[in-house]
Coordinates of C-alpha atoms and ligand atoms in Angstrom, one line a residue:
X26 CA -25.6 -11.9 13.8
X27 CA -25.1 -7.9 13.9
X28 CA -21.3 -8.1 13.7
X29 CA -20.0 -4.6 14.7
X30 CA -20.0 -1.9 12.2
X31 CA -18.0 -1.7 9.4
X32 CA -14.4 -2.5 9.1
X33 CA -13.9 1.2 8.5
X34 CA -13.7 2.4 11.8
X35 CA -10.1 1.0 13.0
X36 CA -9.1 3.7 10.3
X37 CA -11.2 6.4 12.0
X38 CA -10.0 4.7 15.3
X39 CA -6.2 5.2 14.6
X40 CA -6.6 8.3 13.4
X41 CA -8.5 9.9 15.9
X42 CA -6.8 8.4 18.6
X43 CA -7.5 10.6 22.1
X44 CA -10.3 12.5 19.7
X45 CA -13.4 13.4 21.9
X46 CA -16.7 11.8 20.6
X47 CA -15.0 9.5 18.1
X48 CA -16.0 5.1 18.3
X49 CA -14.8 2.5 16.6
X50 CA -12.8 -0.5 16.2
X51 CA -9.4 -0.8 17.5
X52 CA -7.2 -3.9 17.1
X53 CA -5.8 -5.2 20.6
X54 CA -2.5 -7.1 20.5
X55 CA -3.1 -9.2 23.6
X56 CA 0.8 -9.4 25.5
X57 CA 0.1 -13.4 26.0
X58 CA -0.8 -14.5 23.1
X59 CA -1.6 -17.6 25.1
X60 CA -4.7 -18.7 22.3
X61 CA -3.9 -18.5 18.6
X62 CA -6.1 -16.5 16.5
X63 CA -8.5 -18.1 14.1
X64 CA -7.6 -18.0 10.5
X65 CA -9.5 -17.3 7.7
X66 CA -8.8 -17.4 3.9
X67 CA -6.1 -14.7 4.8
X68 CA -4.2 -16.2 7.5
X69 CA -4.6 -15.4 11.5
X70 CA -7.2 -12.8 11.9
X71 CA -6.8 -10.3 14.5
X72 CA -9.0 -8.9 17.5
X73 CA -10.6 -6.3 17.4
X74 CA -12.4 -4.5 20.2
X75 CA -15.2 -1.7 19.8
X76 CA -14.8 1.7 21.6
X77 CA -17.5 4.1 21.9
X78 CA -16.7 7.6 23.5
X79 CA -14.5 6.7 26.4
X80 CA -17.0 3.7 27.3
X81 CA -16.0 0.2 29.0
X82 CA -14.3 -1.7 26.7
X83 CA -17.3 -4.2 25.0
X84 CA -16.5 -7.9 23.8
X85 CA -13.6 -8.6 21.5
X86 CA -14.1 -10.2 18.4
X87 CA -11.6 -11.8 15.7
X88 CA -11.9 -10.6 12.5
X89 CA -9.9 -10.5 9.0
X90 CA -6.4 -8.7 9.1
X91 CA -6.5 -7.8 5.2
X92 CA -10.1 -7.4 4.4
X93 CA -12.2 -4.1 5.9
X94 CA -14.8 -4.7 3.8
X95 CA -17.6 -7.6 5.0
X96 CA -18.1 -8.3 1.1
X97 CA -14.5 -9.6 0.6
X98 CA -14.6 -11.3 4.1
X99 CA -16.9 -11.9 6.3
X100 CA -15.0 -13.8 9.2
X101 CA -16.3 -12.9 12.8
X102 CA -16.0 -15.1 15.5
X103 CA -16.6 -13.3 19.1
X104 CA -13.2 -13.8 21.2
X105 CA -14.9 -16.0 23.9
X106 CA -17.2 -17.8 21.4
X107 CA -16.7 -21.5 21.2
X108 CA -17.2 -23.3 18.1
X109 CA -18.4 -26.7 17.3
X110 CA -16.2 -29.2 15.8
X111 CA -18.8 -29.2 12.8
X112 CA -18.1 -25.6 12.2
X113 CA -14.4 -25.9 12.7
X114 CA -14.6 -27.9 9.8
X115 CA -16.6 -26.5 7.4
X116 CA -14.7 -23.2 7.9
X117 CA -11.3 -24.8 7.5
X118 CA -13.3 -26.4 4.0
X119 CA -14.2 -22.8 3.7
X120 CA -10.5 -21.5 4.0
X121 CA -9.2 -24.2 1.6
X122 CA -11.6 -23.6 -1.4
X123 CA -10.8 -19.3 -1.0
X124 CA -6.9 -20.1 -1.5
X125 CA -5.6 -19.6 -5.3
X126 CA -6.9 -22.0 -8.1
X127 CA -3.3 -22.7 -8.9
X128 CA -0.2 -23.7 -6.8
X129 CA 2.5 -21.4 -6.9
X130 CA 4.5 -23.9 -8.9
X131 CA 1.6 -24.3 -11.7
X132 CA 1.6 -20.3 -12.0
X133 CA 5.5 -21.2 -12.7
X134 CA 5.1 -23.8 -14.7
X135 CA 2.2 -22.2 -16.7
X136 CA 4.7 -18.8 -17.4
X137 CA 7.4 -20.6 -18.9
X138 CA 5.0 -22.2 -21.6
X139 CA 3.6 -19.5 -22.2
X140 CA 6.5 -17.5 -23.1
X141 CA 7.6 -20.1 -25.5
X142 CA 4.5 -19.6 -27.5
X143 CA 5.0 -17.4 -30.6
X144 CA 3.7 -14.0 -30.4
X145 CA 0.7 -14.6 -31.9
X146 CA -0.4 -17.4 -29.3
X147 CA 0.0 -15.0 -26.4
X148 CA -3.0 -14.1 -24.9
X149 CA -4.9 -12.4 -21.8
X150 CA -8.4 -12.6 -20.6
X151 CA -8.7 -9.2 -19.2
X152 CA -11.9 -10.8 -17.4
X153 CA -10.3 -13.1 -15.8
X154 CA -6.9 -10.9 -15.2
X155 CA -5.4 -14.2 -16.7
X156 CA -2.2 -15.4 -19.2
X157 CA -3.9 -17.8 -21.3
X158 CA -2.5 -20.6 -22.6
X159 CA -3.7 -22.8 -26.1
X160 CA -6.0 -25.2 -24.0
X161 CA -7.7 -22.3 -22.2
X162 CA -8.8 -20.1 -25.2
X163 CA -12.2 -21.7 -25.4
X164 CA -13.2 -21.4 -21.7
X165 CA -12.8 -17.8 -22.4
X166 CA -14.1 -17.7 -26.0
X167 CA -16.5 -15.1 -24.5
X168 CA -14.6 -12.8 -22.8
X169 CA -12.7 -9.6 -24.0
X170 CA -9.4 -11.1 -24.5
X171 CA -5.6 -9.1 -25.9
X172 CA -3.6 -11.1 -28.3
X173 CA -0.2 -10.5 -29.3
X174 CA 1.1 -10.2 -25.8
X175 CA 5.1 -9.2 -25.4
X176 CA 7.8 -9.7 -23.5
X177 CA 7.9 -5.7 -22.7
X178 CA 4.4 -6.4 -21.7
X179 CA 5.1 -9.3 -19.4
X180 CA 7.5 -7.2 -17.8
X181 CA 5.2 -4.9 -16.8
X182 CA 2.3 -6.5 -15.5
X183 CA 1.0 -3.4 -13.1
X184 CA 0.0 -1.3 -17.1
X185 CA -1.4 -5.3 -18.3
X186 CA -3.8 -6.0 -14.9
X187 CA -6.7 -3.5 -13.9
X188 CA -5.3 -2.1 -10.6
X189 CA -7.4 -3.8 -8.0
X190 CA -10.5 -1.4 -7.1
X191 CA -11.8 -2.7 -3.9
X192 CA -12.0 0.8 -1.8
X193 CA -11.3 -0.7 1.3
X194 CA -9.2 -3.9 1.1
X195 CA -7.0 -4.0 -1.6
X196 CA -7.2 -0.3 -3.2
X197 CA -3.8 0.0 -5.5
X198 CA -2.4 2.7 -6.4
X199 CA 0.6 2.7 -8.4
X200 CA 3.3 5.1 -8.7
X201 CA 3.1 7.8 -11.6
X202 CA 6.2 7.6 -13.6
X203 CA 8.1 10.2 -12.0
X204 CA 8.0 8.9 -8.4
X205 CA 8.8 5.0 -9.6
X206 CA 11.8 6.5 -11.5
X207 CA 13.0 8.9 -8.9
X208 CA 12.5 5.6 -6.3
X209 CA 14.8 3.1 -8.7
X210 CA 17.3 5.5 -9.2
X211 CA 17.6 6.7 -5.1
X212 CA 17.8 2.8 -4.6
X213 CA 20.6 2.8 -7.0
X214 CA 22.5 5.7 -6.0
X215 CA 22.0 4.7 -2.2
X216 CA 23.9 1.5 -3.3
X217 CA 21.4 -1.2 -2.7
X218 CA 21.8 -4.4 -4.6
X219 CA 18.4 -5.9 -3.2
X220 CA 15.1 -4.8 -2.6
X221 CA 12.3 -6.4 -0.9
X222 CA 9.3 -4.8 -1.8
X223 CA 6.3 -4.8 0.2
X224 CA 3.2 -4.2 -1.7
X225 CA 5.0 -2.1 -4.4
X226 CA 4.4 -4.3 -7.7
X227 CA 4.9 -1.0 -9.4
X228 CA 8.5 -0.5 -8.0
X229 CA 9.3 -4.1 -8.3
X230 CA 8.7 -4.3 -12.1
X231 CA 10.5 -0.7 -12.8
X232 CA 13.9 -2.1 -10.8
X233 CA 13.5 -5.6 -12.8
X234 CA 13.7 -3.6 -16.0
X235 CA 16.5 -1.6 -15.3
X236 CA 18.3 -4.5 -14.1
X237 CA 17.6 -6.3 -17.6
X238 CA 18.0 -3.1 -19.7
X239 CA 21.5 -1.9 -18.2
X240 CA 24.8 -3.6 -16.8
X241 CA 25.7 -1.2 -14.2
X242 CA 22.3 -1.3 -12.0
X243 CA 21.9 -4.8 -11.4
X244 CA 19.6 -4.4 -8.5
X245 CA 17.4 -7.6 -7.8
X246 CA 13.9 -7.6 -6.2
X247 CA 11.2 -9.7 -4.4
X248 CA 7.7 -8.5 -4.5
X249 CA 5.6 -10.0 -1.3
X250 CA 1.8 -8.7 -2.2
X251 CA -1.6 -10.1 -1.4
X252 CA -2.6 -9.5 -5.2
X253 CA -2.2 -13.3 -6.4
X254 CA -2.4 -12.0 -10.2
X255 CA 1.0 -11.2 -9.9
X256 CA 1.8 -14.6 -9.5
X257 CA 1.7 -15.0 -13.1
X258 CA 4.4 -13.0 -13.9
X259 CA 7.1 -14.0 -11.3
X260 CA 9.0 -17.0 -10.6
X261 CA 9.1 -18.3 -7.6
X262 CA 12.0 -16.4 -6.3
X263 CA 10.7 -12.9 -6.8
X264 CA 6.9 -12.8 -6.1
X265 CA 5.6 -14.1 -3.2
X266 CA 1.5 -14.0 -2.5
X267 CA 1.8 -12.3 1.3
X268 CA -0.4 -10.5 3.7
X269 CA 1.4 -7.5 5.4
X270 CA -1.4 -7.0 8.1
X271 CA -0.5 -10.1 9.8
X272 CA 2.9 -11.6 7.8
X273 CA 1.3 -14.6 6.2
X274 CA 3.1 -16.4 3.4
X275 CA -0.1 -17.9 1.5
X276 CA 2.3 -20.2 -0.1
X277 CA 4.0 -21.3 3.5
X278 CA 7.2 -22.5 4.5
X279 CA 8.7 -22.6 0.9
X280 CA 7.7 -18.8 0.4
X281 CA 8.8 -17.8 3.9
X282 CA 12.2 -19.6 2.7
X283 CA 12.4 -17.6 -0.5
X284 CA 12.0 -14.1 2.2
X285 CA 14.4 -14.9 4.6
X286 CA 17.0 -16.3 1.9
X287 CA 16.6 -12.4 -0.1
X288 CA 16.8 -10.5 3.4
X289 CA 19.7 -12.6 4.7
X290 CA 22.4 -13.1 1.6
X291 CA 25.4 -11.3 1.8
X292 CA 24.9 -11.5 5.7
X293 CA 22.6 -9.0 5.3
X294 CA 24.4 -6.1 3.2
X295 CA 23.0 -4.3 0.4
X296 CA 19.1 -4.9 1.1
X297 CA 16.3 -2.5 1.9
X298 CA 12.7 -2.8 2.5
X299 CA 10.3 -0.8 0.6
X300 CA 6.7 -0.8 1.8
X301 CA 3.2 1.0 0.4
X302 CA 0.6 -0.5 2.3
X303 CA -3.3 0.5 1.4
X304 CA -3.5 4.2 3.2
X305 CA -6.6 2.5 5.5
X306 CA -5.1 -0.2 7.3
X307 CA -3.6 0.2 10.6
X308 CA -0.5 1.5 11.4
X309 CA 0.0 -1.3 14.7
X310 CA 0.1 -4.6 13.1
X311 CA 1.7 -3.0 9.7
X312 CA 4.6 -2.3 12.5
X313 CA 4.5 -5.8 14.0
X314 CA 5.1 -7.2 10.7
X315 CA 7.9 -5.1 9.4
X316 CA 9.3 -6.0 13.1
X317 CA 8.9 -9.1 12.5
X318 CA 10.3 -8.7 8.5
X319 CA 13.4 -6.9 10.4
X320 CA 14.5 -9.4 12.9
X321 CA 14.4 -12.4 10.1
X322 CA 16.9 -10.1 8.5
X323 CA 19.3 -9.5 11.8
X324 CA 19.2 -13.1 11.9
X325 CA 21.6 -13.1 9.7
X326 CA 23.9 -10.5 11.1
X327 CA 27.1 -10.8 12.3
X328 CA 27.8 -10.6 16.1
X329 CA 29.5 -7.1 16.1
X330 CA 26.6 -5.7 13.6
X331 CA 23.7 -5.9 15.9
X332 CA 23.7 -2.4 16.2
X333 CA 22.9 -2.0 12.6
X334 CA 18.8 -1.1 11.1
X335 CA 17.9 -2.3 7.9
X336 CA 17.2 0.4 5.9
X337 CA 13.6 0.7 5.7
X338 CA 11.3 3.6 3.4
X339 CA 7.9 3.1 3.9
X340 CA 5.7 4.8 1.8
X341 CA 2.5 6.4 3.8
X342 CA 0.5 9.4 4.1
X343 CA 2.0 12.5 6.3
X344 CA -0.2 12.6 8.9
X345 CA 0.5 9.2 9.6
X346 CA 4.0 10.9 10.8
X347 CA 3.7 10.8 14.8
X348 CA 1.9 7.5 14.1
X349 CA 4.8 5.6 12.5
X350 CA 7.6 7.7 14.5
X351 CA 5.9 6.1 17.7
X352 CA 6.6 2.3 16.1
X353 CA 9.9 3.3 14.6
X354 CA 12.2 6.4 16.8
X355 CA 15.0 6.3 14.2
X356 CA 12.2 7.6 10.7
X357 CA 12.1 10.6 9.9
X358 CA 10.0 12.0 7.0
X359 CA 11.1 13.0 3.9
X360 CA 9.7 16.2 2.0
X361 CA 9.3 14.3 -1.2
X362 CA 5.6 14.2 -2.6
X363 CA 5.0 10.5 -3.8
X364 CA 2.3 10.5 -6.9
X365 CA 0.4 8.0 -8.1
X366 CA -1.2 7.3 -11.4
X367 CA -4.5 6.3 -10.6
X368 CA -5.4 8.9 -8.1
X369 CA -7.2 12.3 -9.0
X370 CA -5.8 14.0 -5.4
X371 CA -2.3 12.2 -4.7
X372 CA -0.6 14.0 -7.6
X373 CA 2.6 16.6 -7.6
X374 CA 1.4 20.1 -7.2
X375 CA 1.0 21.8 -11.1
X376 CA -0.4 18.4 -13.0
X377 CA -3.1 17.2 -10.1
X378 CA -5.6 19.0 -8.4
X379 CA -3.6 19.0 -5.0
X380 CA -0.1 18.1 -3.8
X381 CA 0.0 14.6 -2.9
X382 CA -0.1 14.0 1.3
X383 CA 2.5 10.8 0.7
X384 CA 5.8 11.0 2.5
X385 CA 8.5 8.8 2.7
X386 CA 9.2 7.7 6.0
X387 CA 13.0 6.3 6.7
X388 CA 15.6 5.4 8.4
X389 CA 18.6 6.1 6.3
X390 CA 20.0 9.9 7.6
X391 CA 17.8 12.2 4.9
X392 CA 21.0 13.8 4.0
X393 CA 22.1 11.2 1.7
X394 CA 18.9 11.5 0.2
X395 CA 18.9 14.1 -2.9
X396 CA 15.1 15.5 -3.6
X397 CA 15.2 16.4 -7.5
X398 CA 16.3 20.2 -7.7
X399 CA 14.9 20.4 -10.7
X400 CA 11.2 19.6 -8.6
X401 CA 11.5 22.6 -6.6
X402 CA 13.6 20.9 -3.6
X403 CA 16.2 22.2 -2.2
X404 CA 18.7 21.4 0.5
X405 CA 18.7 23.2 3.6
X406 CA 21.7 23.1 5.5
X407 CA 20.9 23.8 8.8
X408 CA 18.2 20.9 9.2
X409 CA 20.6 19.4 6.9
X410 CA 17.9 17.2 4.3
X411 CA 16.5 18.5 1.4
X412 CA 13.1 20.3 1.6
X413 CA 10.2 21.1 -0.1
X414 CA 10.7 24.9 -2.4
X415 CA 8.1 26.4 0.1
X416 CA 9.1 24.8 3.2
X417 CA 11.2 27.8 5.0
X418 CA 13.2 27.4 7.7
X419 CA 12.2 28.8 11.1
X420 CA 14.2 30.2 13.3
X421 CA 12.1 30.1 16.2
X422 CA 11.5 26.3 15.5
X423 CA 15.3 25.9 13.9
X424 CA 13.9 23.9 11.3
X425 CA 12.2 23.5 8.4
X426 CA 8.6 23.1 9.8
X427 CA 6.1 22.7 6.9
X428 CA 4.5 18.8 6.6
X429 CA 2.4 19.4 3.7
X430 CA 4.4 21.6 1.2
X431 CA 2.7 24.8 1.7
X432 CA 4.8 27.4 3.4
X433 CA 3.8 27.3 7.3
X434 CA 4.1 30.6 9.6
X435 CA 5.3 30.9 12.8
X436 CA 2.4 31.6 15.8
X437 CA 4.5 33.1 18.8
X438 CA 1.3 31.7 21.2
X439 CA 1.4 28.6 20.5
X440 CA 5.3 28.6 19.7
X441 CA 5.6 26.8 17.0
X442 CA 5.0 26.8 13.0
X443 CA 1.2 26.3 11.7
X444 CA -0.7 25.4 8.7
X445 CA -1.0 28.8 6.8
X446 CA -5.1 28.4 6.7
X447 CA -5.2 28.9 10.7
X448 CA -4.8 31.5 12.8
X449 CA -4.6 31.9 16.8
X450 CA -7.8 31.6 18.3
X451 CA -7.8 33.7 21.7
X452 CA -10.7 31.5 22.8
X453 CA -9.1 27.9 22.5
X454 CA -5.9 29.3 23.0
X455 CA -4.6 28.0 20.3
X456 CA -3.8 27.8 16.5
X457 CA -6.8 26.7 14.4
X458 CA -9.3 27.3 11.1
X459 CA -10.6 30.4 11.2
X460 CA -14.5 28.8 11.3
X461 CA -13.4 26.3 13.4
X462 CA -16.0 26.2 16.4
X463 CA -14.2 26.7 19.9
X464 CA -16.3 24.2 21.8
X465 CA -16.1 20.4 21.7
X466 CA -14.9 18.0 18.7
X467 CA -12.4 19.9 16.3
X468 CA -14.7 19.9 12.8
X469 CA -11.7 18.2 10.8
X470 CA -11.8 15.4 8.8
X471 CA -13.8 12.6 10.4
X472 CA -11.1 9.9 9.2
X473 CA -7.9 11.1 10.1
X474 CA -8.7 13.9 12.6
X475 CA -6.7 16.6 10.3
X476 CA -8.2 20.2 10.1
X477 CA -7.5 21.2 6.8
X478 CA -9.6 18.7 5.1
X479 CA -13.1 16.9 5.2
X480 CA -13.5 13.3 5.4
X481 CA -14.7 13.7 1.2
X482 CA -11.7 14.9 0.3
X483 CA -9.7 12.6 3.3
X484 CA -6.2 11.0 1.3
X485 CA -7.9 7.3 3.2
X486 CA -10.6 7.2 0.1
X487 CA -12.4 4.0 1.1
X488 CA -15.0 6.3 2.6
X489 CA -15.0 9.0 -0.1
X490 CA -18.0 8.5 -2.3
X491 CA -17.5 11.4 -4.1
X492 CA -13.9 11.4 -4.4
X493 CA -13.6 7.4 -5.8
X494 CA -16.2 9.4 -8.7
X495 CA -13.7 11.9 -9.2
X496 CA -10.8 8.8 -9.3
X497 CA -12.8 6.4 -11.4
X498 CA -13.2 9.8 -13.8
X499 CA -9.4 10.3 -14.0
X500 CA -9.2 6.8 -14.4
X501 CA -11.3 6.6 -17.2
X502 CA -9.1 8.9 -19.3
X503 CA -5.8 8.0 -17.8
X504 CA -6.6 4.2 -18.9
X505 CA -7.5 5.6 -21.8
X506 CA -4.6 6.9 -22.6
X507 CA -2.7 4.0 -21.5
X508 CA -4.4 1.9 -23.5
X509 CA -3.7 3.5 -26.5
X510 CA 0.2 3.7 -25.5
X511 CA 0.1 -0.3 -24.9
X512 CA -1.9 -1.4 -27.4
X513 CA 0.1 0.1 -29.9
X514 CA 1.0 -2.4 -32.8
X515 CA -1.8 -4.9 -31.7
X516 CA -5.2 -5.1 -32.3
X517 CA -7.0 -2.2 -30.8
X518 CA -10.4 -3.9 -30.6
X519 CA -10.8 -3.6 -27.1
X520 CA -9.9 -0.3 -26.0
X521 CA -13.3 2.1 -25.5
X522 CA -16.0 -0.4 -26.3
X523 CA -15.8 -3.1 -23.9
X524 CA -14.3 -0.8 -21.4
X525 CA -17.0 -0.1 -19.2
X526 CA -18.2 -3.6 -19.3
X527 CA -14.8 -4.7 -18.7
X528 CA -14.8 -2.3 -15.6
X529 CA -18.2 -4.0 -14.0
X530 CA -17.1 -7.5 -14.7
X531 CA -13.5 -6.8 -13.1
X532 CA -13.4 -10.9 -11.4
X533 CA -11.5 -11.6 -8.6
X534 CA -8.9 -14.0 -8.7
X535 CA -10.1 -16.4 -6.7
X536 CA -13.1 -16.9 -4.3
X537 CA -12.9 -14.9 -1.3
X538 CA -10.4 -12.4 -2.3
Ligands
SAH23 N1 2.4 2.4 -5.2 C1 2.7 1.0 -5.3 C2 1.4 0.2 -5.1 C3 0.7 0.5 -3.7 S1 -1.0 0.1 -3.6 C4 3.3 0.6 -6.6 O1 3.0 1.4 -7.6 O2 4.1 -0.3 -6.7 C5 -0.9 -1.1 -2.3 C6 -0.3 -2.4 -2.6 O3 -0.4 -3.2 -1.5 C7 -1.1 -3.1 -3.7 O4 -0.2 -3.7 -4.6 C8 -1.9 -4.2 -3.0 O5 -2.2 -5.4 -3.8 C9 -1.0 -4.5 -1.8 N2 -1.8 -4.9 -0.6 C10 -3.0 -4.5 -0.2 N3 -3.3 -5.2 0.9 C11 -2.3 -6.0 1.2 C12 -2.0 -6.9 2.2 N4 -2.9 -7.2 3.2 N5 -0.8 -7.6 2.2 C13 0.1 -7.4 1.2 N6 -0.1 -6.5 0.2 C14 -1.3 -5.8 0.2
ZN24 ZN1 -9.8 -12.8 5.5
ZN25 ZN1 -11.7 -15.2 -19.3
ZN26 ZN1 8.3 28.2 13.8
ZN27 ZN1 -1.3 30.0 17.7

């Protein structure tokens, strides 16, 4: 069956919403949901409709929520398609065997043991991203194995698991030391006494370590994230195995429990939401979710609080800005660059190649949030937030205009600030590259629609060939390095050697995922 091009396009969809030329997939949110969607292994897909150039809409299909890649899977079911009760079947077989080996509990259960075992007992497959206990050794007699595992490594399973590679479902990228910290200590100076972090194991595991290390931050956290590894390392009451694109608790009522319990004590006080979702999933049913996150937590409010948000940073590229501001009125975007380890582009300005595109979107008043002087930010007090060095403030625009960290001038045509690279074009009558062509389709970046970079070099990597090369390469060394730091005072037989191997034979967790 020729199932509609790849899942990539409701990317190149979103972003080039209103583009001319551009086709795609776009997720529809039908207004009576009067017929449940299908599920597959990750809970209710959603439909999907193709567009191409300004055409009739064609026939809607269902399709996975999580998963834009065919290979991790391959649900399709046309909208209008009926299915025979044989198929009904052997798909909800099919749904069954994808779901976790283990039961949440087991992964529990499995922890405690193994943290009772002396030191020298503790071990991890790093094939099978597993904790291995005594009676599992042999099963994985072949595979590259650590030994000697600690409780400081326990405690920070993100540096102990591969981070997932998967371009286009489940890319993770985790925060580079100086974003994690400057995050955990903004939570703590804000006040918070609970996070609930959305698909930020990083973040998670940094705030659980503080908490442990010193009495006065005592912040506690729950980790929702589709990466089941994690459930290793968690009990049951701070990891819970979720899908964001369509607010599925793999684990069910019990795990839904454990959510609204964490968003609701205290009636509510003291807890924010945190959220990093992968950079190519859509911006529409990410809102839906944290919607739906949001009213489990005013649930618990107090009559004369319904006027109240829950605080909310979500973590997302800026271009994304208009996108998310459309879903959520009260965000505005912060001038802070967000780094990531694992990512050759996404780092702060003089250690990577470029400054990172990731914003922090919020709806706490960006005056009570301090951007680290010492970074080059600086507070300007007539926009009142702190802004990046270079960002200047305009007095035509009254406010500090630059999205991107690069000082932005002032075009009296087009009355506004632009990106410094353009310059008024008398033709288009407006602000663009200079070798921008002045008829048709704007020659930006085919993903996102931005002008001032190509779809190689586009911060959505799923479709970067040659930018995942560049990644992998930074990878290498950075794990590398890693490596050396957290293998220090254990064997160190499995550092280069097995490396590459290690790299190809990377397993999923389970089938499916
Ligand atoms: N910067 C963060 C990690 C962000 S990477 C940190 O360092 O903590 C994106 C995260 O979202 C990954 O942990 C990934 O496993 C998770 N994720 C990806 N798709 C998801 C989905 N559909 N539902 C829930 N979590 C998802
Ligand atoms: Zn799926
Ligand atoms: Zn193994
Ligand atoms: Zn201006
Ligand atoms: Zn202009």
């Amino acid at each position: 069956m020729a199932v509609p091009r790849g899942r990539l396009e409701p990317v190149e969809a979103e972003g080039n919403a209103g583009r001319q030329g551009s086709s795609g997939v776009e997720v529809v949110f039908p207004s009576d949901p009067a017929t449940p969607a299908p599920l597959c292994p990750h809970g209710p897909t959603l439909l999907f409709v193709k567009v191409n150039q300004g055409k009739e809409e064609t026939r809607r299909f269902y399709a996975c929520s999580a998963c834009r890649d065919r290979k991790d899977c391959n649900f399709f079911q046309w909208e209008d398609e009926k299915l025979s009760e044989a198929r009904l079947a052997a798909r909800e077989a099919h749904n069954r065997r994808c779901q976790p080996p283990l039961s949440r509990t087991q992964c529990v259960e499995r922890y405690l043991k193994f943290i009772e075992l002396p030191l020298s007992q503790r071990k991890f497959c790093q094939r099978c991203q597993q904790l291995l206990l005594p009676d599992d050794w042999e099963k994985h007699g072949e595979h590259p194995v650590v030994g000697d595992i600690s409780i400081t490594q326990l405690k920070r399973p993100s540096q102990l698991l591969y981070p997932l590679e998967n371009k286009k479902t489940n890319a993770q990228y985790l925060f580079a030391d100086r974003s994690c910290q400057f995050l955990v200590d903004l939570l703590s100076t804000l006040g918070f006494g609970r996070v609930l972090c959305v698909g930020t194991p990083r973040l998670h595991e940094l705030i659980r370590l503080k908490a442990s290390g010193d009495k006065k931050s005592n912040i506690k956290s729950l980790l929702l994230d589709i990466d089941f590894r994690y459930s290793q390392f968690y009990m049951e009451d701070s990891f819970c195995h979720y899908n964001m694109f369509n607010h599925h608790f793999f684990d069910g009522k019990a795990a839904l429990e454990v959510c609204r319990t964490f968003l609701q004590e205290d009636k509510g006080e003291g807890v924010i939401m945190v959220t990093d979702p992968p950079f190519g999933g859509l911006v529409e049913p990410l809102a839906i979710t944290f919607k739906k996150l949001i009213a489990m937590w005013k649930e618990g409010q107090s009559q004369d609080n319904s006027h109240k948000e829950l605080p909310i940073f979500w973590i997302f590229p800026y271009f994304f800005e208009s996108r998310i501001c459309q879903f959520f009125p009260s965000f505005c975007m912060l001038d802070y660059q967000v780094d990531y380890d694992n990512h050759a582009l996404y780092k702060h300005g003089k250690t990577g190649r470029k400054q990172s595109p990731v914003r922090i979107f919020t709806n706490i008043p960006p005056n009570k949030i301090i951007l680290p002087i010492e970074e080059g930010y600086r507070f300007c007090p007539l926009c009142q937030r702190y802004v990046s060095l270079e960002n200047q403030h305009c007095e035509h625009c009254n406010s500090c205009t630059s999205k991107d960290g690069r000082k932005w001038n002032h075009c009296f045509l087009c009355k506004k600030c632009v990106k410094p690279s353009w310059i008024h074009c008398s033709i288009c009558n407006h602000c663009a590259l200079p070798d921008h062509s002045c008829e048709g389709p704007k020659d930006g970046c085919f993903v996102c629609g931005e002008l001032d970079h190509k779809r190689s070099t586009c911060p959505n990597i799923s479709t970067s060939k040659k930018v995942n090369k560049a990644v992998r390469k930074q990878k290498q060394r950075k794990s590398n390095k890693m490596k050396m730091e957290t293998t220090k005072g254990q064997s160190m037989n499995h550092t280069s050697v097995t490396r590459k191997k290690k790299r190809k034979e990377r397993a999923h967790q389970y089938p499916c995922s």
